[in-house]
Amino acid sequence: MIPFTDLYAQYESIKDEIDSAIKECITDSNFIKGKAVADFESAFAKYIGADHCIGCGNGTDALEIILKSLNIGRGDEVIVPALTWIASAEAVNNVGAEPVFADINPKNFTIDINRFEEKITKRTRAIIPVHLYGCPADMNEILAIARQHKLFVIEDCAQAHGAEYYGRKVGTFGVAAAFSFFPSKNLGAFGDAGAIVTNNAELANSARQIANHGQLNNKHRHLVVGRNSRLDSLQASILSVKLKFLDEWNSKRRNTASSYIARLKVSAGLQVPLSEDNKKHVFHLFVIRCKNRNAMIELLNEKNIAWGIHYPKAIPFLDAYAYKQHKTFDFKFAGILTEEILSIPIYPEISEEHVNAICDQLLKYQ
Ligand SMILES: *Cc1c(COP(=O)(O)O)cnc(C)c1O
């Protein structure tokens, strides 16, 4: 059996440090807003190269809190790529605004810059580019269009911790960025966790306030109606340990991706991810394309190799968005690609033998 990911293997590789961080946190018993949270927030801000980091409950909350901080709500529209995890769109609905979907570029699975501008209306306030699978979106073009139309750019970095665009980490291009530390993300907690990063001090204050019942520095002084979405000290202390290994883990993912690409690119039946200049892809997922996906899945099942589909349906075609009455041809690429994509195992601890066994099996596909 070759698993899709192996979180226990990752824990074992740093067990002593994790165990003592957890123990220290319990000894301290400051489970909410403890020192561990502030320490992680400053370490992560420094790692990304942003001025502020605000821990919160999860990546979906991070997006929602950013939208609220920017006063985006009822009557507003936010442009979201048609292929992403549902959270990128859900957050928009949950602040009362309307997500407007744009197709993706089949070359890199991120929002198609040529399909973005035509979605802009008088109501559009922001765009949420998603660095899907760990691949940076085409930020220069996105920022240029956004600037021209005075739109906020909110980066969804949930799959792209440490990814770079022209040598700069993603999460530093827009007005703010949302990160998820869901356990299987490139940087993952032992439960739900998330963070907002920004260089905008005003937005940082507002986000911190919203995430903590409207309080900023003074307890019982509720300046706005907020909510409860906090990063807890235990998760923060685990994340601080893991952050030190993130670059090493990302380079292992990138090495695995190179091995896959080197061996699989010769196959006429499947297409491997394209490498693009000036983008450092961190391969949260390794996604291939194939016309006859079922045949490929059968080959993997034969050898007990785990696989996934990210995602089986483009967001506009999910039941939750049936109210928008979209047709397949509204999103040509997102529509086609969801029939052809297949994610194969990639994680820092995967062995060379397993990578070779997966390639051997995939190369049987004609
Ligand atoms: C995981 C993910 C999120 C949401 O993160 P949670 O922490 O699970 O709420 C948002 N966007 C994308 C693209 C994701 O992959």
Coordinates of C-alpha atoms and ligand atoms in Angstrom, one line a residue:
M1 CA 0.0 0.0 0.0
I2 CA 1.3 3.4 -0.9
P3 CA -0.6 6.1 1.0
F4 CA -1.6 9.5 -0.4
T5 CA 0.2 11.3 2.5
D6 CA 1.8 10.1 5.7
L7 CA 1.4 12.5 8.6
Y8 CA 2.6 10.0 11.2
A9 CA 5.9 9.6 9.4
Q10 CA 6.3 13.4 9.6
Y11 CA 5.6 13.4 13.3
E12 CA 8.1 10.6 13.9
S13 CA 10.9 12.5 12.1
I14 CA 10.6 15.4 14.7
K15 CA 8.9 13.5 17.6
D16 CA 11.1 14.8 20.4
E17 CA 10.8 18.4 19.5
I18 CA 7.0 18.2 19.0
D19 CA 6.5 16.2 22.3
S20 CA 8.5 18.7 24.3
A21 CA 6.7 21.7 22.7
I22 CA 3.4 20.1 23.6
K23 CA 4.6 19.4 27.2
E24 CA 5.8 23.0 27.6
C25 CA 2.4 24.3 26.4
I26 CA 0.6 22.1 29.0
T27 CA 3.0 23.2 31.7
D28 CA 2.3 26.8 30.8
S29 CA -1.4 26.1 30.7
N30 CA -2.1 29.3 28.8
F31 CA -4.1 27.5 26.2
I32 CA -5.7 30.6 24.5
K33 CA -3.6 33.6 23.6
G34 CA -0.5 32.2 25.2
K35 CA 3.0 33.1 24.4
A36 CA 3.2 30.3 21.9
V37 CA 0.7 32.1 19.7
A38 CA 2.6 35.4 19.6
D39 CA 5.8 33.5 18.9
F40 CA 4.4 31.6 16.0
E41 CA 2.8 34.7 14.6
S42 CA 6.0 36.6 14.5
A43 CA 8.0 33.6 13.2
F44 CA 5.5 33.1 10.4
A45 CA 5.3 36.8 9.4
K46 CA 9.1 36.8 9.2
Y47 CA 9.2 33.6 7.2
I48 CA 6.6 35.0 4.6
G49 CA 8.2 38.4 4.7
A50 CA 5.1 40.3 5.8
D51 CA 4.7 42.8 8.6
H52 CA 1.8 41.2 10.4
C53 CA 0.5 37.7 11.0
I54 CA -2.8 37.0 12.9
G55 CA -3.5 33.5 13.8
C56 CA -7.1 32.3 13.6
G57 CA -9.2 29.2 13.7
N58 CA -8.7 27.9 10.1
G59 CA -8.0 29.0 6.5
T60 CA -11.7 29.5 5.7
D61 CA -12.1 31.9 8.7
A62 CA -8.9 33.7 7.5
L63 CA -10.5 34.5 4.2
E64 CA -13.8 35.5 5.8
I65 CA -12.1 37.8 8.4
I66 CA -10.0 39.5 5.6
L67 CA -13.2 40.2 3.6
K68 CA -14.9 41.6 6.7
S69 CA -11.9 43.7 7.6
L70 CA -12.2 45.3 4.1
N71 CA -15.9 45.9 4.6
I72 CA -16.9 43.6 1.8
G73 CA -20.4 42.4 2.2
R74 CA -24.0 42.6 0.9
G75 CA -24.2 44.0 -2.6
D76 CA -20.5 43.4 -3.4
E77 CA -19.0 40.9 -5.8
V78 CA -15.7 39.0 -5.5
I79 CA -14.1 37.2 -8.3
V80 CA -13.0 33.6 -7.5
P81 CA -11.5 30.9 -9.8
A82 CA -13.9 28.2 -10.9
L83 CA -11.5 25.5 -9.8
T84 CA -10.4 25.6 -6.1
W85 CA -11.5 24.2 -2.8
I86 CA -15.0 25.4 -1.9
A87 CA -13.7 27.5 1.0
S88 CA -12.4 30.2 -1.4
A89 CA -16.0 30.8 -2.6
E90 CA -17.8 30.0 0.7
A91 CA -16.1 32.8 2.6
V92 CA -17.5 35.3 0.1
N93 CA -21.0 34.1 0.5
N94 CA -20.6 34.0 4.3
V95 CA -19.9 37.7 4.5
G96 CA -23.0 38.4 2.4
A97 CA -21.2 39.1 -0.8
E98 CA -21.5 37.2 -4.1
P99 CA -18.7 35.1 -5.6
V100 CA -18.4 35.5 -9.4
F101 CA -16.5 32.7 -10.9
A102 CA -13.8 33.0 -13.6
D103 CA -12.3 30.1 -15.6
I104 CA -8.8 28.8 -15.0
N105 CA -5.8 28.6 -17.2
P106 CA -5.3 25.0 -18.3
K107 CA -1.5 25.4 -18.2
N108 CA -1.2 26.1 -14.5
F109 CA -4.7 25.5 -13.0
T110 CA -4.8 29.1 -11.6
I111 CA -7.2 31.8 -12.5
D112 CA -7.1 32.7 -16.3
I113 CA -6.0 36.3 -16.5
N114 CA -7.8 36.6 -19.8
R115 CA -11.1 35.6 -18.2
F116 CA -10.8 37.8 -15.1
E117 CA -11.3 41.3 -16.5
E118 CA -14.6 40.4 -18.3
K119 CA -16.1 39.4 -14.9
I120 CA -15.6 42.8 -13.4
T121 CA -18.7 44.9 -12.8
K122 CA -19.5 48.0 -10.9
R123 CA -20.1 45.8 -7.8
T124 CA -16.7 44.0 -7.9
R125 CA -14.6 44.8 -4.9
A126 CA -12.0 42.1 -4.9
I127 CA -10.4 39.1 -6.5
I128 CA -9.2 36.0 -4.7
P129 CA -6.4 34.4 -6.7
V130 CA -5.7 30.9 -5.4
H131 CA -2.2 29.4 -5.7
L132 CA -3.7 26.1 -6.4
Y133 CA -1.7 22.9 -5.8
G134 CA 1.2 25.0 -4.6
C135 CA 1.6 26.8 -7.9
P136 CA 1.7 30.7 -7.8
A137 CA -1.0 32.4 -9.8
D138 CA 0.0 34.9 -12.4
M139 CA 0.3 37.8 -9.9
N140 CA 1.8 40.5 -12.1
E141 CA -1.1 40.4 -14.5
I142 CA -3.6 40.0 -11.7
L143 CA -2.2 43.0 -9.8
A144 CA -2.1 45.2 -12.9
I145 CA -5.8 44.5 -13.7
A146 CA -6.8 44.9 -10.1
R147 CA -5.0 48.2 -9.8
Q148 CA -6.7 49.5 -12.9
H149 CA -10.1 48.7 -11.5
K150 CA -9.3 49.5 -7.9
L151 CA -9.9 46.0 -6.6
F152 CA -8.5 44.4 -3.6
V153 CA -6.3 41.3 -4.2
I154 CA -6.7 38.7 -1.5
E155 CA -4.4 35.7 -1.9
D156 CA -5.6 32.3 -1.0
C157 CA -2.3 30.7 0.1
A158 CA -3.8 27.6 1.7
Q159 CA -1.9 25.2 -0.6
A160 CA 1.2 27.3 -1.1
H161 CA 3.2 27.9 2.1
G162 CA 6.7 28.9 0.9
A163 CA 5.9 29.1 -2.8
E164 CA 7.6 32.0 -4.6
Y165 CA 6.8 34.3 -7.5
Y166 CA 9.8 36.2 -8.9
G167 CA 11.8 35.3 -5.8
R168 CA 9.2 36.6 -3.3
K169 CA 6.9 34.5 -1.2
V170 CA 3.3 34.3 -2.1
G171 CA 1.2 36.0 0.6
T172 CA 3.0 39.3 0.1
F173 CA 1.5 40.4 -3.2
G174 CA -2.1 41.3 -2.3
V175 CA -3.6 43.5 0.4
A176 CA -3.7 40.4 2.6
A177 CA -3.4 36.6 2.4
A178 CA -5.1 33.6 4.0
F179 CA -3.2 30.5 5.1
S180 CA -4.6 27.2 6.3
F181 CA -2.7 24.9 8.6
F182 CA -5.1 21.9 8.1
P183 CA -3.0 18.9 9.0
S184 CA -2.2 17.7 5.4
K185 CA -1.2 21.2 4.1
N186 CA 2.5 21.8 3.4
L187 CA 2.6 23.3 6.9
G188 CA 0.0 21.5 9.0
A189 CA -1.2 21.6 12.6
F190 CA -2.6 18.7 14.6
G191 CA -6.1 19.9 14.0
D192 CA -7.6 23.0 12.4
A193 CA -5.7 26.3 12.3
G194 CA -5.1 29.2 10.0
A195 CA -3.6 32.7 9.7
I196 CA -3.9 36.0 8.0
V197 CA -0.8 37.8 6.8
T198 CA -0.7 41.4 5.7
N199 CA 1.6 44.5 5.4
N200 CA -1.4 46.8 6.1
A201 CA -1.4 47.8 9.8
E202 CA -5.0 48.9 9.8
L203 CA -6.2 45.7 8.2
A204 CA -4.2 43.7 10.7
N205 CA -5.8 45.5 13.7
S206 CA -9.2 45.1 12.2
A207 CA -8.7 41.4 11.6
R208 CA -7.3 40.8 15.1
Q209 CA -10.3 42.6 16.5
I210 CA -12.8 40.6 14.5
A211 CA -11.2 37.3 15.3
N212 CA -11.4 38.0 19.1
H213 CA -15.0 39.2 19.7
G214 CA -14.3 42.7 18.7
Q215 CA -11.6 43.2 21.3
L216 CA -8.2 44.5 20.4
N217 CA -6.0 45.3 23.4
N218 CA -8.4 45.7 26.2
K219 CA -10.4 42.9 27.6
H220 CA -14.2 43.7 27.8
R221 CA -13.9 46.6 25.4
H222 CA -15.7 45.3 22.3
L223 CA -15.2 47.8 19.6
V224 CA -17.1 46.0 16.9
V225 CA -19.3 42.9 16.7
G226 CA -16.7 40.2 16.1
R227 CA -16.6 36.5 16.4
N228 CA -14.4 33.8 17.9
S229 CA -11.7 32.5 15.6
R230 CA -8.4 32.0 17.4
L231 CA -5.3 30.0 16.9
D232 CA -4.8 28.1 20.1
S233 CA -1.5 27.8 21.9
L234 CA -1.0 24.0 21.4
Q235 CA -1.4 24.3 17.6
A236 CA 0.8 27.4 17.6
S237 CA 3.6 25.5 19.5
I238 CA 3.4 22.6 17.1
L239 CA 3.4 24.9 14.1
S240 CA 6.5 26.8 15.4
V241 CA 8.4 23.5 15.5
K242 CA 7.3 22.5 12.0
L243 CA 7.9 25.9 10.4
K244 CA 11.7 25.3 10.9
F245 CA 11.4 22.3 8.6
L246 CA 9.1 23.8 6.0
D247 CA 11.8 24.7 3.5
E248 CA 13.4 21.2 3.7
W249 CA 10.0 19.6 3.3
N250 CA 9.1 21.8 0.3
S251 CA 12.4 21.0 -1.4
K252 CA 11.7 17.2 -0.9
R253 CA 8.3 17.7 -2.5
R254 CA 10.0 19.6 -5.4
N255 CA 12.5 16.8 -5.8
T256 CA 9.8 14.2 -5.9
A257 CA 7.9 16.3 -8.5
S258 CA 11.1 16.4 -10.6
S259 CA 11.4 12.7 -10.5
Y260 CA 7.8 12.2 -11.5
I261 CA 8.2 14.7 -14.3
A262 CA 11.4 13.2 -15.6
R263 CA 10.0 9.7 -15.8
L264 CA 6.4 10.5 -16.8
K265 CA 6.9 13.2 -19.4
V266 CA 7.7 10.5 -22.0
S267 CA 4.2 9.1 -21.7
A268 CA 1.9 10.2 -24.5
G269 CA -1.1 9.3 -22.5
L270 CA -0.6 11.7 -19.6
Q271 CA 0.4 15.2 -19.1
V272 CA 2.6 16.3 -16.2
P273 CA 2.6 19.8 -14.6
L274 CA 4.3 22.5 -16.6
S275 CA 7.2 24.3 -15.1
E276 CA 7.0 28.0 -15.5
D277 CA 9.8 30.6 -15.2
N278 CA 9.9 32.8 -12.1
K279 CA 7.6 30.5 -10.1
K280 CA 8.6 28.3 -7.3
H281 CA 5.9 25.6 -7.1
V282 CA 5.7 23.8 -3.7
F283 CA 3.6 20.8 -4.9
H284 CA 1.0 20.6 -2.2
L285 CA -0.4 18.2 -4.8
F286 CA 1.0 16.5 -7.9
V287 CA -1.7 16.6 -10.5
I288 CA -1.5 14.8 -13.8
R289 CA -4.0 15.0 -16.7
C290 CA -5.2 12.0 -18.7
K291 CA -8.0 11.4 -21.1
N292 CA -9.0 8.0 -19.8
R293 CA -8.8 8.6 -16.1
N294 CA -10.7 5.5 -15.1
A295 CA -8.1 3.3 -16.8
M296 CA -5.4 5.2 -14.9
I297 CA -7.2 4.7 -11.6
E298 CA -7.5 1.0 -12.3
L299 CA -3.8 0.7 -12.7
L300 CA -3.2 2.5 -9.4
N301 CA -5.8 0.4 -7.6
E302 CA -4.2 -2.8 -8.9
K303 CA -1.0 -1.9 -6.8
N304 CA -2.8 -0.3 -3.9
I305 CA -1.5 3.1 -4.7
A306 CA -3.7 5.9 -3.2
W307 CA -4.9 8.7 -5.4
G308 CA -7.2 11.7 -5.3
I309 CA -9.2 14.1 -7.5
H310 CA -8.8 17.8 -6.7
Y311 CA -11.5 18.5 -7.4
P312 CA -14.2 16.2 -9.0
K313 CA -16.4 19.2 -9.9
A314 CA -15.6 22.9 -10.6
I315 CA -17.2 25.1 -7.9
P316 CA -19.9 26.6 -10.1
F317 CA -21.3 23.1 -10.8
L318 CA -21.6 22.1 -7.1
D319 CA -25.1 21.8 -5.8
A320 CA -24.4 24.7 -3.4
Y321 CA -24.0 27.0 -6.4
A322 CA -26.8 25.6 -8.5
Y323 CA -28.6 28.8 -7.9
K324 CA -26.3 30.5 -10.3
Q325 CA -27.5 28.3 -13.1
H326 CA -24.2 28.0 -14.8
K327 CA -23.7 25.8 -17.9
T328 CA -20.7 23.7 -18.8
F329 CA -19.6 26.1 -21.5
D330 CA -19.4 29.0 -19.0
F331 CA -16.2 27.5 -17.7
K332 CA -14.7 25.5 -20.6
F333 CA -11.4 24.6 -19.0
A334 CA -12.5 24.1 -15.4
G335 CA -15.3 21.9 -16.9
I336 CA -13.0 19.7 -19.0
L337 CA -10.1 19.5 -16.5
T338 CA -12.2 18.1 -13.7
E339 CA -12.8 15.1 -15.9
E340 CA -9.1 14.6 -16.6
I341 CA -7.2 15.5 -13.4
L342 CA -5.7 12.9 -11.1
S343 CA -3.6 13.6 -8.0
I344 CA -0.9 11.0 -7.2
P345 CA 1.0 10.7 -3.8
I346 CA 3.5 13.5 -3.0
Y347 CA 4.7 14.2 0.5
P348 CA 8.2 15.0 2.0
E349 CA 8.7 11.5 3.4
I350 CA 7.7 9.5 0.3
S351 CA 10.5 7.0 -0.6
E352 CA 12.2 6.8 -4.0
E353 CA 11.1 3.1 -4.2
H354 CA 7.5 4.3 -3.9
V355 CA 7.9 7.0 -6.5
N356 CA 9.5 4.5 -8.9
A357 CA 6.7 2.0 -8.3
I358 CA 4.1 4.6 -9.0
C359 CA 5.9 5.6 -12.2
D360 CA 6.3 2.0 -13.3
Q361 CA 2.6 1.5 -12.9
L362 CA 1.5 4.8 -14.6
L363 CA 3.8 4.1 -17.6
K364 CA 1.7 1.0 -18.4
Y365 CA -1.0 3.4 -19.4
Q366 CA -1.2 3.9 -23.2
Ligands
LIG1 C1 -7.6 24.1 2.7 C2 -8.1 25.2 1.9 C3 -8.8 26.3 2.4 C4 -9.4 26.3 3.7 O1 -8.7 26.0 4.8 P1 -9.3 25.3 6.1 O2 -8.2 25.5 7.1 O3 -9.6 23.9 5.8 O4 -10.5 26.1 6.5 C5 -9.0 27.4 1.6 N1 -8.6 27.4 0.3 C6 -8.0 26.4 -0.2 C7 -7.5 26.5 -1.7 C8 -7.7 25.2 0.5 O5 -7.0 24.2 -0.1

